[in-house]
mmCIF file of C-alpha atoms in Angstrom:
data_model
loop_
_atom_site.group_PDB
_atom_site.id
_atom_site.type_symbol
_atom_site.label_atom_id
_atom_site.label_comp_id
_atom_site.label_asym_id
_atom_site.label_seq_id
_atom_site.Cartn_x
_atom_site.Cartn_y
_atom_site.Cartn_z
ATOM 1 C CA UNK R 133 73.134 77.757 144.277
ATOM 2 C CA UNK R 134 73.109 79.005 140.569
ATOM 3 C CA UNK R 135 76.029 80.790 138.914
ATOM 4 C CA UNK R 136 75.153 82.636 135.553
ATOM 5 C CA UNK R 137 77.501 83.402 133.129
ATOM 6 C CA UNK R 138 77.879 84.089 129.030
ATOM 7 C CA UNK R 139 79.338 80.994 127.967
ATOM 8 C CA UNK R 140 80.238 82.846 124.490
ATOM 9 C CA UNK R 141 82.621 85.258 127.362
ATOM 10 C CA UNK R 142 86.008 84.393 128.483
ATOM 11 C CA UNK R 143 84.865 85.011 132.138
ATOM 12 C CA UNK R 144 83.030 81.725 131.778
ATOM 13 C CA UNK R 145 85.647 79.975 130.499
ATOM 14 C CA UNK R 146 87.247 78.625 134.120
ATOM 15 C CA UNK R 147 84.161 77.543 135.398
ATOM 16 C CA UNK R 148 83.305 75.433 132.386
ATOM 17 C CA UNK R 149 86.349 73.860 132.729
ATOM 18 C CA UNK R 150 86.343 73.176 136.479
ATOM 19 C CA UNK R 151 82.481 72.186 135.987
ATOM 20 C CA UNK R 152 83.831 69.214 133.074
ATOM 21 C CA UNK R 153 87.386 68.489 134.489
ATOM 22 C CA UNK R 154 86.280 68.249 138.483
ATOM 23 C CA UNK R 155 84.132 65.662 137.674
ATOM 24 C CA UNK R 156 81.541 66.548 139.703
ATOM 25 C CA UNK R 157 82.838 68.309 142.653
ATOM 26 C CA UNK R 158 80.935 71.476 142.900
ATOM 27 C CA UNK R 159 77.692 71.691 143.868
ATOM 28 C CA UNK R 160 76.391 74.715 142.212
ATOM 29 C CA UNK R 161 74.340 74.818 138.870
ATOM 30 C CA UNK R 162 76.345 76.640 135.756
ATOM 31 C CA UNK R 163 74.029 78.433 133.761
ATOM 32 C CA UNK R 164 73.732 80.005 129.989
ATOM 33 C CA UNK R 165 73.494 84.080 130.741
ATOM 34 C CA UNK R 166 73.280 83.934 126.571
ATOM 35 C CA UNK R 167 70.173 81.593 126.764
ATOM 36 C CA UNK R 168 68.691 82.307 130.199
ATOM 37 C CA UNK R 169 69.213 86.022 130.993
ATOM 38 C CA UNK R 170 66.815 85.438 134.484
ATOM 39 C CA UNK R 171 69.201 86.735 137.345
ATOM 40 C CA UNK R 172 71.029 83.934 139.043
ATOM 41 C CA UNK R 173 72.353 84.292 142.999
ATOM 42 C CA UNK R 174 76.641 84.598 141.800
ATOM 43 C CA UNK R 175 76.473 86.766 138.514
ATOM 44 C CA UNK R 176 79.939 86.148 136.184
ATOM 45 C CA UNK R 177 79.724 89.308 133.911
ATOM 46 C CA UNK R 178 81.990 92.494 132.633
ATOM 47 C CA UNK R 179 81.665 95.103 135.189
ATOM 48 C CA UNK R 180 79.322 97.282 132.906
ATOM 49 C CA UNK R 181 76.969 94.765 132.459
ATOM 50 C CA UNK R 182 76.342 93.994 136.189
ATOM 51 C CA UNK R 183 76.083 97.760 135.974
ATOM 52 C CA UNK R 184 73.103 98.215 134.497
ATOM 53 C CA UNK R 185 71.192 95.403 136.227
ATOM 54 C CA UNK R 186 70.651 97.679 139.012
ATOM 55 C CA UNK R 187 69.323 95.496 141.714
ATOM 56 C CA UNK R 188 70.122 95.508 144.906
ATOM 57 C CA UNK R 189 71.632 93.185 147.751
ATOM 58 C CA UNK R 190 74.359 92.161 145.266
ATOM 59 C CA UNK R 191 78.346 93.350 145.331
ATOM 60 C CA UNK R 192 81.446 92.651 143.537
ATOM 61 C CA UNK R 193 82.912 89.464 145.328
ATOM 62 C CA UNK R 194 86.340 89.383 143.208
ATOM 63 C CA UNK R 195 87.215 90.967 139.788
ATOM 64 C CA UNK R 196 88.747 89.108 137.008
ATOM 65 C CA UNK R 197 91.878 89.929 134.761
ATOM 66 C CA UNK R 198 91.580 88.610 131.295
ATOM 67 C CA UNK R 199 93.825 89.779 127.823
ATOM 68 C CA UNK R 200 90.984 88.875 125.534
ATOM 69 C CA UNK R 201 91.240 92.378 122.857
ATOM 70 C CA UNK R 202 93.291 93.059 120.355
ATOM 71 C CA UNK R 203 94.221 96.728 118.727
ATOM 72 C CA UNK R 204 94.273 96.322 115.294
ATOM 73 C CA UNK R 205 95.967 99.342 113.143
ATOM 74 C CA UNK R 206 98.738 101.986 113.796
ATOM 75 C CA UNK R 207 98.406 103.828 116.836
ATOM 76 C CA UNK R 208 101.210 105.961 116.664
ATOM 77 C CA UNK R 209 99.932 107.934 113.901
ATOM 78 C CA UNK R 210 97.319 109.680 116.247
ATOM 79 C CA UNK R 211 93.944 108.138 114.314
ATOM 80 C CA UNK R 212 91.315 109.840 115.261
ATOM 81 C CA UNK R 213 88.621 107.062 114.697
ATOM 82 C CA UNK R 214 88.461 103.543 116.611
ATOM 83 C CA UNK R 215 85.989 100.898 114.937
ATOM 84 C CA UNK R 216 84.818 98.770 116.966
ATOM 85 C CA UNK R 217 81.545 96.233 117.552
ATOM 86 C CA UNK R 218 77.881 97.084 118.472
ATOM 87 C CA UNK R 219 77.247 99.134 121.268
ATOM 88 C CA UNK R 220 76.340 98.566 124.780
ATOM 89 C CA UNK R 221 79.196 95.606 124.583
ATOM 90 C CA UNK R 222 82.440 95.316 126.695
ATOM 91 C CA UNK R 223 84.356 95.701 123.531
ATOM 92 C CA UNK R 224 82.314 99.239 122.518
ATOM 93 C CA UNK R 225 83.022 100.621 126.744
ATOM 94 C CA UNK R 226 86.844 99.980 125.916
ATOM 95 C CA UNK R 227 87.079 101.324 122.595
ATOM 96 C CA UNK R 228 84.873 104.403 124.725
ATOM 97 C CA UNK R 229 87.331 104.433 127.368
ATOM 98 C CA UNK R 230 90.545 103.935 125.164
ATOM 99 C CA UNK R 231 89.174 107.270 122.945
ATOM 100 C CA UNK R 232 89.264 109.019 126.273
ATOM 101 C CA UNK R 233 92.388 108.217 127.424
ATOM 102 C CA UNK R 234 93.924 108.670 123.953
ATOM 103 C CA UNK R 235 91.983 111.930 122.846
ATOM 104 C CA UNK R 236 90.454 109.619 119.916
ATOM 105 C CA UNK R 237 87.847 111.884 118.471
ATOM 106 C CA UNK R 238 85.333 109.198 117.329
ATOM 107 C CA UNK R 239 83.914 105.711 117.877
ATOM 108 C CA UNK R 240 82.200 104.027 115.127
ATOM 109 C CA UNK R 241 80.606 100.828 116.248
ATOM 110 C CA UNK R 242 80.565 98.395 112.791
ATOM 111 C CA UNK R 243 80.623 94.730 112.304
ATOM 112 C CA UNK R 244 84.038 92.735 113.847
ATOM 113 C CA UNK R 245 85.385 92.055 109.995
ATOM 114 C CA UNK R 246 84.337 96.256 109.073
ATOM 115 C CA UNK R 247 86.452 97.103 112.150
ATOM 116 C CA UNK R 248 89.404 94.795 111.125
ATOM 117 C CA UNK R 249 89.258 96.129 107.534
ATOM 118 C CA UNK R 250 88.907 99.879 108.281
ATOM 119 C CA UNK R 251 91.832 99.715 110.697
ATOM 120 C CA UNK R 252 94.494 97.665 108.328
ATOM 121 C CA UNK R 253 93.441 100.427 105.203
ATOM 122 C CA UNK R 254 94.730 103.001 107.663
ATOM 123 C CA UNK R 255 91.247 104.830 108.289
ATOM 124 C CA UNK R 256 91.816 104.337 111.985
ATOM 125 C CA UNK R 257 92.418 101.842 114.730
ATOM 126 C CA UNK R 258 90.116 98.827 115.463
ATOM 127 C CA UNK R 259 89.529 96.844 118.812
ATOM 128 C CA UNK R 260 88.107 93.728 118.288
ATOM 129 C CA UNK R 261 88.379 89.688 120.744
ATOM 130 C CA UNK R 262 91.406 88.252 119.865
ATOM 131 C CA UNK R 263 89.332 85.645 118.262
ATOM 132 C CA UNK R 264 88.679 88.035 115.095
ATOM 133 C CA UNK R 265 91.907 88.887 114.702
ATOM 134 C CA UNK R 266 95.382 88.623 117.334
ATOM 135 C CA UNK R 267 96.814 91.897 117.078
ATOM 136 C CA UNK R 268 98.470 94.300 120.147
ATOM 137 C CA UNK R 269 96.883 93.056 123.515
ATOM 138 C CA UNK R 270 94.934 95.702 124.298
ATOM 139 C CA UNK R 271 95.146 94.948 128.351
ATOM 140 C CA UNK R 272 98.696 95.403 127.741
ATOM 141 C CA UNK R 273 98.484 98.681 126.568
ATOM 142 C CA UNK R 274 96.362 99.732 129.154
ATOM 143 C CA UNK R 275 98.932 98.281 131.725
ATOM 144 C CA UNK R 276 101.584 100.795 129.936
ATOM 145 C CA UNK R 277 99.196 103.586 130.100
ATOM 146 C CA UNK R 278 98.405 102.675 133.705
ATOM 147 C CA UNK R 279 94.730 101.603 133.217
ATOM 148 C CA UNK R 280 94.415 98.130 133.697
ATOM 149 C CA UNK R 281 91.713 96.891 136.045
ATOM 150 C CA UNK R 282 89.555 93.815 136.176
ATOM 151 C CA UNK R 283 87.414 94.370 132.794
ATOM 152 C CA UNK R 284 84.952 91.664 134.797
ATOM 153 C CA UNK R 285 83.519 90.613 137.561
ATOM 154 C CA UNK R 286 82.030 87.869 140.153
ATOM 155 C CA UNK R 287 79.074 89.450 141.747
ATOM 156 C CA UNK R 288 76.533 87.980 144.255
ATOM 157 C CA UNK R 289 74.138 88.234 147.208
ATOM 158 C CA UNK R 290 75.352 85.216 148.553
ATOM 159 C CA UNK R 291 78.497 83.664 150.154
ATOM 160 C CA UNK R 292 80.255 82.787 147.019
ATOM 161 C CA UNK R 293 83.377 81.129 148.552
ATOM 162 C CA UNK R 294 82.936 77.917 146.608
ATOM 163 C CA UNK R 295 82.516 79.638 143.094
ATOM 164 C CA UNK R 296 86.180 81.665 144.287
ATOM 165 C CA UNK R 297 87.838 78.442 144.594
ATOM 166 C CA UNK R 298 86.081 76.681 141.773
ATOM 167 C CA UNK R 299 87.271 79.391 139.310
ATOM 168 C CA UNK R 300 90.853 79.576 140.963
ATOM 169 C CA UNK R 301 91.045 75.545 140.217
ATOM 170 C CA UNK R 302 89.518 76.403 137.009
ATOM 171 C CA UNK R 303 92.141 78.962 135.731
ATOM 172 C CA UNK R 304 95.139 76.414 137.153
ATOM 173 C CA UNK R 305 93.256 73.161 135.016
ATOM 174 C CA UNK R 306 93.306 75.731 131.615
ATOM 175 C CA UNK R 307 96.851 76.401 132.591
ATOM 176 C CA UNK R 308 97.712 73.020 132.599
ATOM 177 C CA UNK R 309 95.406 70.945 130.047
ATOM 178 C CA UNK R 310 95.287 73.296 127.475
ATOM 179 C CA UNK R 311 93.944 71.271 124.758
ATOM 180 C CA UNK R 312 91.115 69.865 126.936
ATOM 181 C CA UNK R 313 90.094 72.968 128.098
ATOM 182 C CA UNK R 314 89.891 74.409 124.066
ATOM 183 C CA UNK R 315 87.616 71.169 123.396
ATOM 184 C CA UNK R 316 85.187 71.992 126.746
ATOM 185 C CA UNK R 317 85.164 75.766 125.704
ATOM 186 C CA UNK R 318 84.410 75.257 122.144
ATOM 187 C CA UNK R 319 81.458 72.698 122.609
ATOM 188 C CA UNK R 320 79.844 74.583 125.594
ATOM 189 C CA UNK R 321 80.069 78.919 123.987
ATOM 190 C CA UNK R 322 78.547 77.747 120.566
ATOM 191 C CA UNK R 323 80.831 80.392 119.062
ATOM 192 C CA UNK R 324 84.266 79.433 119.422
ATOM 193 C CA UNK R 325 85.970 76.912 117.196
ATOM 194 C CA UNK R 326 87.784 74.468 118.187
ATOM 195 C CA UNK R 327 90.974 76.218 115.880
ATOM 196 C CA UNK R 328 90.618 78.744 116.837
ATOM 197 C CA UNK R 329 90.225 78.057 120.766
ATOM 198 C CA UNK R 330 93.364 76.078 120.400
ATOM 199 C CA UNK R 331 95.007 79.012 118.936
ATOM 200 C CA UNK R 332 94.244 81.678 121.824
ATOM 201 C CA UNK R 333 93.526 79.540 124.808
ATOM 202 C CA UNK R 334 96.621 80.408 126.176
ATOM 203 C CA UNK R 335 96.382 84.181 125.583
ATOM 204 C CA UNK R 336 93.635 84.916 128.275
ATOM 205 C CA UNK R 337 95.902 84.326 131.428
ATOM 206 C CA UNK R 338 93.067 84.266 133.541
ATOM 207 C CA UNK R 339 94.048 85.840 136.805
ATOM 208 C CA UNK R 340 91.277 86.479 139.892
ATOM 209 C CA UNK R 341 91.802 89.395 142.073
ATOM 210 C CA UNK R 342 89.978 90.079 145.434
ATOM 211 C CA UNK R 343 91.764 93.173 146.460
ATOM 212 C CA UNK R 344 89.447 95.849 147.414
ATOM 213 C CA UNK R 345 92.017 98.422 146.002
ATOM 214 C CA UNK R 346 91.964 97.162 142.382
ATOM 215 C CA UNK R 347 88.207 96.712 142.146
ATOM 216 C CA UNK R 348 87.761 100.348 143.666
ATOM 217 C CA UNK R 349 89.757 100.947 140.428
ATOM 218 C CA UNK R 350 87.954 98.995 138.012
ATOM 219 C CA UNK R 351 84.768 101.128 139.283
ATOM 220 C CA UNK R 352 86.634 104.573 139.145
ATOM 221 C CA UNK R 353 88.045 103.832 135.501
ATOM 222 C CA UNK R 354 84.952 102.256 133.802
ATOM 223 C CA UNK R 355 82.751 104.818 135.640
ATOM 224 C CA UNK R 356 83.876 107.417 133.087
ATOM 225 C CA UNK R 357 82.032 105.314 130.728
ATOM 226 C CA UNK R 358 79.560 104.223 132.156
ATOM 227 C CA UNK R 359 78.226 106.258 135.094
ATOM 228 C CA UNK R 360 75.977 102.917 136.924
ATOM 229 C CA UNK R 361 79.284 101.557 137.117
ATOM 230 C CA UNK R 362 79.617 104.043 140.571
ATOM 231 C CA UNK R 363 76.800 102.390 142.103
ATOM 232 C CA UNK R 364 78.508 99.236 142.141
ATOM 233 C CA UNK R 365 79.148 98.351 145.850
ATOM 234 C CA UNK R 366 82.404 95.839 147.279
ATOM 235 C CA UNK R 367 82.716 93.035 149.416
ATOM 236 C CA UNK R 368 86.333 91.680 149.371
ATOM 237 C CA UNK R 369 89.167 92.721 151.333
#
């Protein structure tokens, strides 16, 4: 069996882990989605990229909590811009989704740093990974506005029962060996240093959901931003 996922994504980061720390015990390959894009059986992924793969015989096995954006700026003054990265990213669907929600008139997509900066002069708010910058969580401010679903998801076409427990074990070994999970993470995205890891490692908080209520969620909020996302079909309970 082969698992995909982008290493340089915090959905990957439990499954690196368990892959290094388990020494061995899984017998599924872990692949690169970043270097090998060709479609694997178990797809880790946000739930608007699996989106647009449109292929069929797959469904969402289990969704995936993770805090990984912060909202940088002053959202109390009613901006009416939110900077964010390029388009067509998980990042650019939430800034999408958080202007709807908000009544934010516009969404400029701009570099991470250009976001950062045009938020802190006051020309709007910016959402950017945590990694840029740790401002306000933006999963927790979706929890207050009553929006929070699983921003990601496992999907596959295959009994994926051992990738489940793998990640499970994963998210408990990050939990608990913090500063050996920063130094697996680090060396296998190629974009995360090790600092830096060390410094927001324990931000993510990881959590894997198979209730069939929350992903239906997940679908109906992202769907306003992306309409494939209603296509998406569910297998857990």
């Amino acid at each position: 069996m082969i698992v995909s996922a982008p290493f340089a994504g915090p959905v990957s980061f439990p499954l690196l882990v368990y892959k290094v720390l388990s020494g061995g015990k899984s017998s599924f390959e872990l692949r690169n989605s970043c270097e090998n894009p060709q479609l694997s059986e178990v797809v880790l992924d946000s739930i608007t990229n699996v989106a647009k793969l449109n292929v069929k015989g797959y469904s969402i096995v289990a969704g995936v909590y993770i805090r990984m954006y912060s909202l940088i700026g002053d959202k109390t003054k009613r901006p009416s811009k939110i900077f964010t990265i390029k388009q067509g990213t998980l990042a650019d669907y939430n800034a999408r989704l958080y202007a709807v929600i908000r009544g934010i008139n516009e969404v400029i997509n701009t570099t991470a740093d250009e976001a950062v900066k045009m938020a802190e002069a006051g020309k709007g708010i910016g959402l950017v990974g945590i990694e840029v910058k740790l401002g306000e969580i933006f999963e927790d401010e979706m929890k207050t506005l009553g929006y929070l679903v699983p921003q990601c998801v496992i999907y596959a076409k295959i009994n994926a029962s051992e990738v489940l427990k793998a990640y499970s074990e994963g998210i408990k070994m990050i939990r608990e060996k913090p500063e050996e999970a920063a130094m697996i993470i680090s060396s296998a995205s190629k974009y995360y240093s090790l600092d830096i890891m060390r410094k927001i490692i324990g931000i993510y908080s990881h959590m894997l959901t198979t209730s069939r209520e929350e992903l239906e969620k997940a679908i109906r909020v992202y769907s306003v931003v992306e309409p494939n996302v209603r296509d998406l079909k569910i297998e857990a309970k």
